[in-house]
Amino acid sequence: MAEKILIVEDEKELAEILGEYLKVEGYEVILAEDGREGIALLSRYRPDLVILDIMLPKMDGMEVCRKIRASHELPIIMLSAKSGEMDKVICLGIGADDYVTKPFSPLELVARVKAHLRRAVKSTKEAEKERLVLKKESYTAYADGQVLELTTKEFDMLYFLKSHENQVFSKEQLYESIWGVNEFGDISSVAVYIRRLREKLRGHSMDYIKTVWGAGYKFFTEES
């Protein structure tokens, strides 16, 4: 099956030229002319890579990038007529994988697409070797190679426990580590989040969070 590339670019002629170059290389191409359409087509087609212009109508490229990265782990190549270092830093900081300044060679962009897709495939294969993979930079969790849908706090708790494998933490210690001593809340939230995590992990036959009666909880696998 051909890998899918979503191009979100309001310069129609440029988008069509890029699309033709990519089609010659065997990719399936989806075109969007504004940010909102790009988000809609992302959910509909689930592309393998996104080429995203910064200056877009209805929703700018940076906001689109943030929304994509909040729920998807796929390569994003940003396009911009701006050559300033700060724009590049910002784009990479919000989750873009690459930044290309206009004008550019379509052949160079195709080469970058190929490189990012190769890395993405390699990363996915590596993730599949480990049953549970947590990526803190993008708040993405993989269970048996599939995305595990977690809230921010659920991810924080699972990441903390996994980072301290086999170490027992009381409810009080977990609350202070995840919520912080100054955040308003209820310590009973810890048990609620532990239960939610167990339910989600159990869906992948992972019983990694153990209760140590009278002490608290710990992360434990058969390999521990």
JSON list of C-alpha atoms in Angstrom, two decimals:
[
{"chain": "A", "resi": 1, "resn": "MET", "atom": "CA", "xyz": [0.00, 0.00, 0.00]},
{"chain": "A", "resi": 2, "resn": "ALA", "atom": "CA", "xyz": [1.33, 3.43, -0.99]},
{"chain": "A", "resi": 3, "resn": "GLU", "atom": "CA", "xyz": [2.37, 5.77, 1.79]},
{"chain": "A", "resi": 4, "resn": "LYS", "atom": "CA", "xyz": [0.14, 8.84, 2.06]},
{"chain": "A", "resi": 5, "resn": "ILE", "atom": "CA", "xyz": [1.39, 12.44, 2.07]},
{"chain": "A", "resi": 6, "resn": "LEU", "atom": "CA", "xyz": [-0.87, 15.30, 3.15]},
{"chain": "A", "resi": 7, "resn": "ILE", "atom": "CA", "xyz": [0.13, 18.68, 1.66]},
{"chain": "A", "resi": 8, "resn": "VAL", "atom": "CA", "xyz": [-1.45, 21.67, 3.41]},
{"chain": "A", "resi": 9, "resn": "GLU", "atom": "CA", "xyz": [-0.58, 24.62, 1.17]},
{"chain": "A", "resi": 10, "resn": "ASP", "atom": "CA", "xyz": [-2.72, 27.54, -0.04]},
{"chain": "A", "resi": 11, "resn": "GLU", "atom": "CA", "xyz": [-0.50, 28.19, -3.08]},
{"chain": "A", "resi": 12, "resn": "LYS", "atom": "CA", "xyz": [-2.41, 25.82, -5.34]},
{"chain": "A", "resi": 13, "resn": "GLU", "atom": "CA", "xyz": [0.18, 25.70, -8.11]},
{"chain": "A", "resi": 14, "resn": "LEU", "atom": "CA", "xyz": [3.00, 24.87, -5.69]},
{"chain": "A", "resi": 15, "resn": "ALA", "atom": "CA", "xyz": [0.91, 22.19, -3.98]},
{"chain": "A", "resi": 16, "resn": "GLU", "atom": "CA", "xyz": [0.06, 20.56, -7.31]},
{"chain": "A", "resi": 17, "resn": "ILE", "atom": "CA", "xyz": [3.70, 20.60, -8.46]},
{"chain": "A", "resi": 18, "resn": "LEU", "atom": "CA", "xyz": [4.85, 18.96, -5.22]},
{"chain": "A", "resi": 19, "resn": "GLY", "atom": "CA", "xyz": [2.01, 16.48, -5.51]},
{"chain": "A", "resi": 20, "resn": "GLU", "atom": "CA", "xyz": [3.12, 15.44, -9.00]},
{"chain": "A", "resi": 21, "resn": "TYR", "atom": "CA", "xyz": [6.72, 14.92, -7.90]},
{"chain": "A", "resi": 22, "resn": "LEU", "atom": "CA", "xyz": [5.57, 12.77, -4.98]},
{"chain": "A", "resi": 23, "resn": "LYS", "atom": "CA", "xyz": [3.16, 10.75, -7.12]},
{"chain": "A", "resi": 24, "resn": "VAL", "atom": "CA", "xyz": [6.01, 9.89, -9.50]},
{"chain": "A", "resi": 25, "resn": "GLU", "atom": "CA", "xyz": [7.80, 8.39, -6.48]},
{"chain": "A", "resi": 26, "resn": "GLY", "atom": "CA", "xyz": [4.77, 6.21, -5.76]},
{"chain": "A", "resi": 27, "resn": "TYR", "atom": "CA", "xyz": [3.17, 8.18, -2.91]},
{"chain": "A", "resi": 28, "resn": "GLU", "atom": "CA", "xyz": [-0.54, 8.85, -2.54]},
{"chain": "A", "resi": 29, "resn": "VAL", "atom": "CA", "xyz": [-1.09, 12.62, -2.21]},
{"chain": "A", "resi": 30, "resn": "ILE", "atom": "CA", "xyz": [-3.89, 14.50, -0.44]},
{"chain": "A", "resi": 31, "resn": "LEU", "atom": "CA", "xyz": [-4.17, 18.28, -0.87]},
{"chain": "A", "resi": 32, "resn": "ALA", "atom": "CA", "xyz": [-5.64, 20.84, 1.54]},
{"chain": "A", "resi": 33, "resn": "GLU", "atom": "CA", "xyz": [-5.82, 24.60, 0.91]},
{"chain": "A", "resi": 34, "resn": "ASP", "atom": "CA", "xyz": [-6.26, 25.84, 4.48]},
{"chain": "A", "resi": 35, "resn": "GLY", "atom": "CA", "xyz": [-5.51, 24.80, 8.05]},
{"chain": "A", "resi": 36, "resn": "ARG", "atom": "CA", "xyz": [-8.98, 23.62, 9.01]},
{"chain": "A", "resi": 37, "resn": "GLU", "atom": "CA", "xyz": [-9.28, 21.49, 5.89]},
{"chain": "A", "resi": 38, "resn": "GLY", "atom": "CA", "xyz": [-5.86, 20.05, 6.69]},
{"chain": "A", "resi": 39, "resn": "ILE", "atom": "CA", "xyz": [-6.99, 18.94, 10.15]},
{"chain": "A", "resi": 40, "resn": "ALA", "atom": "CA", "xyz": [-10.18, 17.41, 8.70]},
{"chain": "A", "resi": 41, "resn": "LEU", "atom": "CA", "xyz": [-8.28, 15.48, 6.01]},
{"chain": "A", "resi": 42, "resn": "LEU", "atom": "CA", "xyz": [-5.72, 14.32, 8.56]},
{"chain": "A", "resi": 43, "resn": "SER", "atom": "CA", "xyz": [-8.46, 12.56, 10.54]},
{"chain": "A", "resi": 44, "resn": "ARG", "atom": "CA", "xyz": [-10.08, 11.20, 7.38]},
{"chain": "A", "resi": 45, "resn": "TYR", "atom": "CA", "xyz": [-7.03, 9.84, 5.54]},
{"chain": "A", "resi": 46, "resn": "ARG", "atom": "CA", "xyz": [-4.48, 9.25, 8.34]},
{"chain": "A", "resi": 47, "resn": "PRO", "atom": "CA", "xyz": [-1.41, 10.19, 6.27]},
{"chain": "A", "resi": 48, "resn": "ASP", "atom": "CA", "xyz": [2.11, 8.96, 6.95]},
{"chain": "A", "resi": 49, "resn": "LEU", "atom": "CA", "xyz": [3.65, 12.45, 6.65]},
{"chain": "A", "resi": 50, "resn": "VAL", "atom": "CA", "xyz": [2.45, 16.06, 6.49]},
{"chain": "A", "resi": 51, "resn": "ILE", "atom": "CA", "xyz": [3.93, 18.90, 4.45]},
{"chain": "A", "resi": 52, "resn": "LEU", "atom": "CA", "xyz": [2.62, 22.06, 6.10]},
{"chain": "A", "resi": 53, "resn": "ASP", "atom": "CA", "xyz": [2.90, 25.71, 5.10]},
{"chain": "A", "resi": 54, "resn": "ILE", "atom": "CA", "xyz": [3.16, 28.25, 7.94]},
{"chain": "A", "resi": 55, "resn": "MET", "atom": "CA", "xyz": [1.05, 31.00, 6.36]},
{"chain": "A", "resi": 56, "resn": "LEU", "atom": "CA", "xyz": [-2.39, 29.48, 5.87]},
{"chain": "A", "resi": 57, "resn": "PRO", "atom": "CA", "xyz": [-5.94, 30.87, 5.85]},
{"chain": "A", "resi": 58, "resn": "LYS", "atom": "CA", "xyz": [-8.48, 29.97, 8.57]},
{"chain": "A", "resi": 59, "resn": "MET", "atom": "CA", "xyz": [-5.83, 28.36, 10.81]},
{"chain": "A", "resi": 60, "resn": "ASP", "atom": "CA", "xyz": [-2.11, 29.09, 10.54]},
{"chain": "A", "resi": 61, "resn": "GLY", "atom": "CA", "xyz": [0.43, 26.34, 10.11]},
{"chain": "A", "resi": 62, "resn": "MET", "atom": "CA", "xyz": [1.88, 26.61, 13.59]},
{"chain": "A", "resi": 63, "resn": "GLU", "atom": "CA", "xyz": [-1.51, 26.01, 15.19]},
{"chain": "A", "resi": 64, "resn": "VAL", "atom": "CA", "xyz": [-2.13, 23.12, 12.82]},
{"chain": "A", "resi": 65, "resn": "CYS", "atom": "CA", "xyz": [1.25, 21.68, 13.81]},
{"chain": "A", "resi": 66, "resn": "ARG", "atom": "CA", "xyz": [0.37, 21.92, 17.51]},
{"chain": "A", "resi": 67, "resn": "LYS", "atom": "CA", "xyz": [-2.97, 20.15, 16.94]},
{"chain": "A", "resi": 68, "resn": "ILE", "atom": "CA", "xyz": [-1.36, 17.38, 14.90]},
{"chain": "A", "resi": 69, "resn": "ARG", "atom": "CA", "xyz": [1.40, 16.80, 17.42]},
{"chain": "A", "resi": 70, "resn": "ALA", "atom": "CA", "xyz": [-1.07, 16.71, 20.32]},
{"chain": "A", "resi": 71, "resn": "SER", "atom": "CA", "xyz": [-2.53, 13.45, 19.04]},
{"chain": "A", "resi": 72, "resn": "HIS", "atom": "CA", "xyz": [-0.36, 12.08, 16.21]},
{"chain": "A", "resi": 73, "resn": "GLU", "atom": "CA", "xyz": [3.20, 10.82, 15.98]},
{"chain": "A", "resi": 74, "resn": "LEU", "atom": "CA", "xyz": [4.11, 11.33, 12.33]},
{"chain": "A", "resi": 75, "resn": "PRO", "atom": "CA", "xyz": [6.71, 13.43, 10.47]},
{"chain": "A", "resi": 76, "resn": "ILE", "atom": "CA", "xyz": [5.81, 17.09, 9.84]},
{"chain": "A", "resi": 77, "resn": "ILE", "atom": "CA", "xyz": [7.78, 19.19, 7.33]},
{"chain": "A", "resi": 78, "resn": "MET", "atom": "CA", "xyz": [7.09, 22.93, 7.61]},
{"chain": "A", "resi": 79, "resn": "LEU", "atom": "CA", "xyz": [7.30, 25.25, 4.58]},
{"chain": "A", "resi": 80, "resn": "SER", "atom": "CA", "xyz": [7.87, 28.98, 4.89]},
{"chain": "A", "resi": 81, "resn": "ALA", "atom": "CA", "xyz": [8.82, 32.05, 2.88]},
{"chain": "A", "resi": 82, "resn": "LYS", "atom": "CA", "xyz": [10.50, 33.32, 6.05]},
{"chain": "A", "resi": 83, "resn": "SER", "atom": "CA", "xyz": [14.17, 32.49, 6.47]},
{"chain": "A", "resi": 84, "resn": "GLY", "atom": "CA", "xyz": [14.53, 33.84, 10.01]},
{"chain": "A", "resi": 85, "resn": "GLU", "atom": "CA", "xyz": [16.20, 31.58, 12.55]},
{"chain": "A", "resi": 86, "resn": "MET", "atom": "CA", "xyz": [13.51, 32.29, 15.17]},
{"chain": "A", "resi": 87, "resn": "ASP", "atom": "CA", "xyz": [10.68, 30.94, 12.98]},
{"chain": "A", "resi": 88, "resn": "LYS", "atom": "CA", "xyz": [12.63, 27.74, 12.46]},
{"chain": "A", "resi": 89, "resn": "VAL", "atom": "CA", "xyz": [13.32, 27.41, 16.18]},
{"chain": "A", "resi": 90, "resn": "ILE", "atom": "CA", "xyz": [9.64, 27.94, 17.01]},
{"chain": "A", "resi": 91, "resn": "CYS", "atom": "CA", "xyz": [8.44, 25.39, 14.44]},
{"chain": "A", "resi": 92, "resn": "LEU", "atom": "CA", "xyz": [10.86, 22.73, 15.64]},
{"chain": "A", "resi": 93, "resn": "GLY", "atom": "CA", "xyz": [9.95, 23.58, 19.22]},
{"chain": "A", "resi": 94, "resn": "ILE", "atom": "CA", "xyz": [6.23, 22.92, 18.69]},
{"chain": "A", "resi": 95, "resn": "GLY", "atom": "CA", "xyz": [6.85, 19.53, 17.13]},
{"chain": "A", "resi": 96, "resn": "ALA", "atom": "CA", "xyz": [7.84, 19.95, 13.48]},
{"chain": "A", "resi": 97, "resn": "ASP", "atom": "CA", "xyz": [10.52, 17.55, 12.25]},
{"chain": "A", "resi": 98, "resn": "ASP", "atom": "CA", "xyz": [11.91, 19.74, 9.47]},
{"chain": "A", "resi": 99, "resn": "TYR", "atom": "CA", "xyz": [11.80, 23.31, 8.17]},
{"chain": "A", "resi": 100, "resn": "VAL", "atom": "CA", "xyz": [12.20, 24.21, 4.47]},
{"chain": "A", "resi": 101, "resn": "THR", "atom": "CA", "xyz": [12.50, 27.80, 3.25]},
{"chain": "A", "resi": 102, "resn": "LYS", "atom": "CA", "xyz": [10.87, 28.89, -0.02]},
{"chain": "A", "resi": 103, "resn": "PRO", "atom": "CA", "xyz": [11.90, 28.85, -2.78]},
{"chain": "A", "resi": 104, "resn": "PHE", "atom": "CA", "xyz": [13.20, 25.28, -2.73]},
{"chain": "A", "resi": 105, "resn": "SER", "atom": "CA", "xyz": [13.85, 22.42, -5.10]},
{"chain": "A", "resi": 106, "resn": "PRO", "atom": "CA", "xyz": [10.96, 19.93, -5.31]},
{"chain": "A", "resi": 107, "resn": "LEU", "atom": "CA", "xyz": [13.55, 17.17, -5.68]},
{"chain": "A", "resi": 108, "resn": "GLU", "atom": "CA", "xyz": [15.19, 18.22, -2.41]},
{"chain": "A", "resi": 109, "resn": "LEU", "atom": "CA", "xyz": [11.84, 18.16, -0.64]},
{"chain": "A", "resi": 110, "resn": "VAL", "atom": "CA", "xyz": [11.08, 14.69, -2.03]},
{"chain": "A", "resi": 111, "resn": "ALA", "atom": "CA", "xyz": [14.47, 13.54, -0.70]},
{"chain": "A", "resi": 112, "resn": "ARG", "atom": "CA", "xyz": [13.58, 14.91, 2.73]},
{"chain": "A", "resi": 113, "resn": "VAL", "atom": "CA", "xyz": [10.19, 13.18, 2.63]},
{"chain": "A", "resi": 114, "resn": "LYS", "atom": "CA", "xyz": [11.88, 9.86, 1.89]},
{"chain": "A", "resi": 115, "resn": "ALA", "atom": "CA", "xyz": [14.40, 10.36, 4.71]},
{"chain": "A", "resi": 116, "resn": "HIS", "atom": "CA", "xyz": [11.74, 11.20, 7.30]},
{"chain": "A", "resi": 117, "resn": "LEU", "atom": "CA", "xyz": [9.56, 8.26, 6.28]},
{"chain": "A", "resi": 118, "resn": "ARG", "atom": "CA", "xyz": [12.52, 5.88, 6.57]},
{"chain": "A", "resi": 119, "resn": "ARG", "atom": "CA", "xyz": [13.21, 7.17, 10.07]},
{"chain": "A", "resi": 120, "resn": "ALA", "atom": "CA", "xyz": [9.54, 6.90, 10.98]},
{"chain": "A", "resi": 121, "resn": "VAL", "atom": "CA", "xyz": [9.38, 3.26, 9.86]},
{"chain": "A", "resi": 122, "resn": "LYS", "atom": "CA", "xyz": [12.56, 2.46, 11.79]},
{"chain": "A", "resi": 123, "resn": "SER", "atom": "CA", "xyz": [11.19, 4.19, 14.91]},
{"chain": "A", "resi": 124, "resn": "THR", "atom": "CA", "xyz": [7.91, 2.27, 14.65]},
{"chain": "A", "resi": 125, "resn": "LYS", "atom": "CA", "xyz": [9.74, -1.06, 14.32]},
{"chain": "A", "resi": 126, "resn": "GLU", "atom": "CA", "xyz": [11.87, -0.25, 17.35]},
{"chain": "A", "resi": 127, "resn": "ALA", "atom": "CA", "xyz": [8.78, 0.69, 19.32]},
{"chain": "A", "resi": 128, "resn": "GLU", "atom": "CA", "xyz": [7.16, -2.60, 18.40]},
{"chain": "A", "resi": 129, "resn": "LYS", "atom": "CA", "xyz": [10.10, -4.49, 19.91]},
{"chain": "A", "resi": 130, "resn": "GLU", "atom": "CA", "xyz": [9.27, -2.99, 23.30]},
{"chain": "A", "resi": 131, "resn": "ARG", "atom": "CA", "xyz": [5.71, -3.61, 24.43]},
{"chain": "A", "resi": 132, "resn": "LEU", "atom": "CA", "xyz": [5.22, -0.26, 26.18]},
{"chain": "A", "resi": 133, "resn": "VAL", "atom": "CA", "xyz": [6.92, 2.85, 24.78]},
{"chain": "A", "resi": 134, "resn": "LEU", "atom": "CA", "xyz": [6.46, 6.34, 26.27]},
{"chain": "A", "resi": 135, "resn": "LYS", "atom": "CA", "xyz": [7.66, 9.45, 24.42]},
{"chain": "A", "resi": 136, "resn": "LYS", "atom": "CA", "xyz": [7.76, 12.36, 26.85]},
{"chain": "A", "resi": 137, "resn": "GLU", "atom": "CA", "xyz": [8.49, 15.02, 24.23]},
{"chain": "A", "resi": 138, "resn": "SER", "atom": "CA", "xyz": [5.19, 14.41, 22.43]},
{"chain": "A", "resi": 139, "resn": "TYR", "atom": "CA", "xyz": [3.20, 12.82, 25.29]},
{"chain": "A", "resi": 140, "resn": "THR", "atom": "CA", "xyz": [2.62, 9.76, 23.13]},
{"chain": "A", "resi": 141, "resn": "ALA", "atom": "CA", "xyz": [2.31, 6.21, 24.44]},
{"chain": "A", "resi": 142, "resn": "TYR", "atom": "CA", "xyz": [2.51, 2.99, 22.44]},
{"chain": "A", "resi": 143, "resn": "ALA", "atom": "CA", "xyz": [1.23, -0.36, 23.63]},
{"chain": "A", "resi": 144, "resn": "ASP", "atom": "CA", "xyz": [2.27, -3.26, 21.38]},
{"chain": "A", "resi": 145, "resn": "GLY", "atom": "CA", "xyz": [2.96, -0.75, 18.60]},
{"chain": "A", "resi": 146, "resn": "GLN", "atom": "CA", "xyz": [-0.48, 0.90, 18.87]},
{"chain": "A", "resi": 147, "resn": "VAL", "atom": "CA", "xyz": [-1.14, 4.40, 20.20]},
{"chain": "A", "resi": 148, "resn": "LEU", "atom": "CA", "xyz": [-2.42, 4.25, 23.78]},
{"chain": "A", "resi": 149, "resn": "GLU", "atom": "CA", "xyz": [-4.97, 7.01, 24.38]},
{"chain": "A", "resi": 150, "resn": "LEU", "atom": "CA", "xyz": [-3.99, 8.70, 27.65]},
{"chain": "A", "resi": 151, "resn": "THR", "atom": "CA", "xyz": [-4.82, 12.02, 29.26]},
{"chain": "A", "resi": 152, "resn": "THR", "atom": "CA", "xyz": [-1.90, 14.26, 30.25]},
{"chain": "A", "resi": 153, "resn": "LYS", "atom": "CA", "xyz": [-2.10, 13.25, 33.92]},
{"chain": "A", "resi": 154, "resn": "GLU", "atom": "CA", "xyz": [-2.44, 9.56, 33.04]},
{"chain": "A", "resi": 155, "resn": "PHE", "atom": "CA", "xyz": [0.67, 9.83, 30.88]},
{"chain": "A", "resi": 156, "resn": "ASP", "atom": "CA", "xyz": [2.57, 11.67, 33.63]},
{"chain": "A", "resi": 157, "resn": "MET", "atom": "CA", "xyz": [1.74, 9.00, 36.18]},
{"chain": "A", "resi": 158, "resn": "LEU", "atom": "CA", "xyz": [2.60, 6.08, 33.91]},
{"chain": "A", "resi": 159, "resn": "TYR", "atom": "CA", "xyz": [5.83, 7.77, 32.82]},
{"chain": "A", "resi": 160, "resn": "PHE", "atom": "CA", "xyz": [6.82, 8.43, 36.43]},
{"chain": "A", "resi": 161, "resn": "LEU", "atom": "CA", "xyz": [6.14, 4.85, 37.54]},
{"chain": "A", "resi": 162, "resn": "LYS", "atom": "CA", "xyz": [7.88, 3.33, 34.51]},
{"chain": "A", "resi": 163, "resn": "SER", "atom": "CA", "xyz": [10.88, 5.61, 35.05]},
{"chain": "A", "resi": 164, "resn": "HIS", "atom": "CA", "xyz": [11.20, 4.23, 38.59]},
{"chain": "A", "resi": 165, "resn": "GLU", "atom": "CA", "xyz": [10.61, 0.57, 37.80]},
{"chain": "A", "resi": 166, "resn": "ASN", "atom": "CA", "xyz": [10.20, -1.72, 40.83]},
{"chain": "A", "resi": 167, "resn": "GLN", "atom": "CA", "xyz": [10.21, 1.23, 43.25]},
{"chain": "A", "resi": 168, "resn": "VAL", "atom": "CA", "xyz": [7.18, 1.50, 45.56]},
{"chain": "A", "resi": 169, "resn": "PHE", "atom": "CA", "xyz": [5.45, 4.88, 45.91]},
{"chain": "A", "resi": 170, "resn": "SER", "atom": "CA", "xyz": [2.72, 5.80, 48.38]},
{"chain": "A", "resi": 171, "resn": "LYS", "atom": "CA", "xyz": [-0.37, 7.73, 47.28]},
{"chain": "A", "resi": 172, "resn": "GLU", "atom": "CA", "xyz": [1.09, 10.82, 48.92]},
{"chain": "A", "resi": 173, "resn": "GLN", "atom": "CA", "xyz": [4.37, 10.50, 47.01]},
{"chain": "A", "resi": 174, "resn": "LEU", "atom": "CA", "xyz": [2.60, 9.97, 43.70]},
{"chain": "A", "resi": 175, "resn": "TYR", "atom": "CA", "xyz": [0.31, 12.92, 44.30]},
{"chain": "A", "resi": 176, "resn": "GLU", "atom": "CA", "xyz": [3.21, 15.25, 45.07]},
{"chain": "A", "resi": 177, "resn": "SER", "atom": "CA", "xyz": [5.18, 13.98, 42.05]},
{"chain": "A", "resi": 178, "resn": "ILE", "atom": "CA", "xyz": [2.33, 14.25, 39.52]},
{"chain": "A", "resi": 179, "resn": "TRP", "atom": "CA", "xyz": [0.15, 17.07, 40.80]},
{"chain": "A", "resi": 180, "resn": "GLY", "atom": "CA", "xyz": [2.72, 18.99, 42.85]},
{"chain": "A", "resi": 181, "resn": "VAL", "atom": "CA", "xyz": [2.50, 20.17, 46.43]},
{"chain": "A", "resi": 182, "resn": "ASN", "atom": "CA", "xyz": [0.95, 23.51, 45.49]},
{"chain": "A", "resi": 183, "resn": "GLU", "atom": "CA", "xyz": [-1.77, 22.23, 43.15]},
{"chain": "A", "resi": 184, "resn": "PHE", "atom": "CA", "xyz": [-5.29, 22.07, 44.53]},
{"chain": "A", "resi": 185, "resn": "GLY", "atom": "CA", "xyz": [-6.80, 18.62, 44.43]},
{"chain": "A", "resi": 186, "resn": "ASP", "atom": "CA", "xyz": [-7.68, 15.43, 46.26]},
{"chain": "A", "resi": 187, "resn": "ILE", "atom": "CA", "xyz": [-5.20, 12.66, 47.04]},
{"chain": "A", "resi": 188, "resn": "SER", "atom": "CA", "xyz": [-7.94, 10.15, 46.22]},
{"chain": "A", "resi": 189, "resn": "SER", "atom": "CA", "xyz": [-7.33, 11.14, 42.57]},
{"chain": "A", "resi": 190, "resn": "VAL", "atom": "CA", "xyz": [-4.29, 8.86, 42.64]},
{"chain": "A", "resi": 191, "resn": "ALA", "atom": "CA", "xyz": [-6.39, 5.71, 43.02]},
{"chain": "A", "resi": 192, "resn": "VAL", "atom": "CA", "xyz": [-8.75, 6.90, 40.28]},
{"chain": "A", "resi": 193, "resn": "TYR", "atom": "CA", "xyz": [-5.91, 7.41, 37.82]},
{"chain": "A", "resi": 194, "resn": "ILE", "atom": "CA", "xyz": [-4.28, 4.11, 38.76]},
{"chain": "A", "resi": 195, "resn": "ARG", "atom": "CA", "xyz": [-7.56, 2.35, 38.01]},
{"chain": "A", "resi": 196, "resn": "ARG", "atom": "CA", "xyz": [-7.90, 4.10, 34.63]},
{"chain": "A", "resi": 197, "resn": "LEU", "atom": "CA", "xyz": [-4.35, 3.18, 33.66]},
{"chain": "A", "resi": 198, "resn": "ARG", "atom": "CA", "xyz": [-4.87, -0.44, 34.62]},
{"chain": "A", "resi": 199, "resn": "GLU", "atom": "CA", "xyz": [-8.01, -0.63, 32.51]},
{"chain": "A", "resi": 200, "resn": "LYS", "atom": "CA", "xyz": [-6.24, 0.83, 29.47]},
{"chain": "A", "resi": 201, "resn": "LEU", "atom": "CA", "xyz": [-3.16, -1.35, 29.88]},
{"chain": "A", "resi": 202, "resn": "ARG", "atom": "CA", "xyz": [-5.29, -4.43, 30.49]},
{"chain": "A", "resi": 203, "resn": "GLY", "atom": "CA", "xyz": [-6.76, -3.88, 27.03]},
{"chain": "A", "resi": 204, "resn": "HIS", "atom": "CA", "xyz": [-3.28, -4.77, 25.76]},
{"chain": "A", "resi": 205, "resn": "SER", "atom": "CA", "xyz": [-2.75, -7.63, 28.24]},
{"chain": "A", "resi": 206, "resn": "MET", "atom": "CA", "xyz": [-0.36, -5.52, 30.31]},
{"chain": "A", "resi": 207, "resn": "ASP", "atom": "CA", "xyz": [-0.63, -5.86, 34.06]},
{"chain": "A", "resi": 208, "resn": "TYR", "atom": "CA", "xyz": [2.32, -3.63, 34.89]},
{"chain": "A", "resi": 209, "resn": "ILE", "atom": "CA", "xyz": [1.02, -1.56, 37.81]},
{"chain": "A", "resi": 210, "resn": "LYS", "atom": "CA", "xyz": [1.11, -3.57, 41.03]},
{"chain": "A", "resi": 211, "resn": "THR", "atom": "CA", "xyz": [-0.41, -2.75, 44.40]},
{"chain": "A", "resi": 212, "resn": "VAL", "atom": "CA", "xyz": [1.88, -3.26, 47.39]},
{"chain": "A", "resi": 213, "resn": "TRP", "atom": "CA", "xyz": [-0.62, -3.52, 50.22]},
{"chain": "A", "resi": 214, "resn": "GLY", "atom": "CA", "xyz": [-0.06, -1.01, 52.98]},
{"chain": "A", "resi": 215, "resn": "ALA", "atom": "CA", "xyz": [2.69, 0.74, 50.99]},
{"chain": "A", "resi": 216, "resn": "GLY", "atom": "CA", "xyz": [1.46, 1.95, 47.60]},
{"chain": "A", "resi": 217, "resn": "TYR", "atom": "CA", "xyz": [2.08, 1.13, 43.95]},
{"chain": "A", "resi": 218, "resn": "LYS", "atom": "CA", "xyz": [4.95, 0.14, 41.68]},
{"chain": "A", "resi": 219, "resn": "PHE", "atom": "CA", "xyz": [5.63, -0.54, 38.00]},
{"chain": "A", "resi": 220, "resn": "PHE", "atom": "CA", "xyz": [6.68, -4.14, 37.45]},
{"chain": "A", "resi": 221, "resn": "THR", "atom": "CA", "xyz": [7.08, -6.37, 34.37]},
{"chain": "A", "resi": 222, "resn": "GLU", "atom": "CA", "xyz": [8.06, -10.01, 34.05]},
{"chain": "A", "resi": 223, "resn": "GLU", "atom": "CA", "xyz": [11.48, -8.81, 32.89]},
{"chain": "A", "resi": 224, "resn": "SER", "atom": "CA", "xyz": [11.95, -6.63, 36.01]}
]
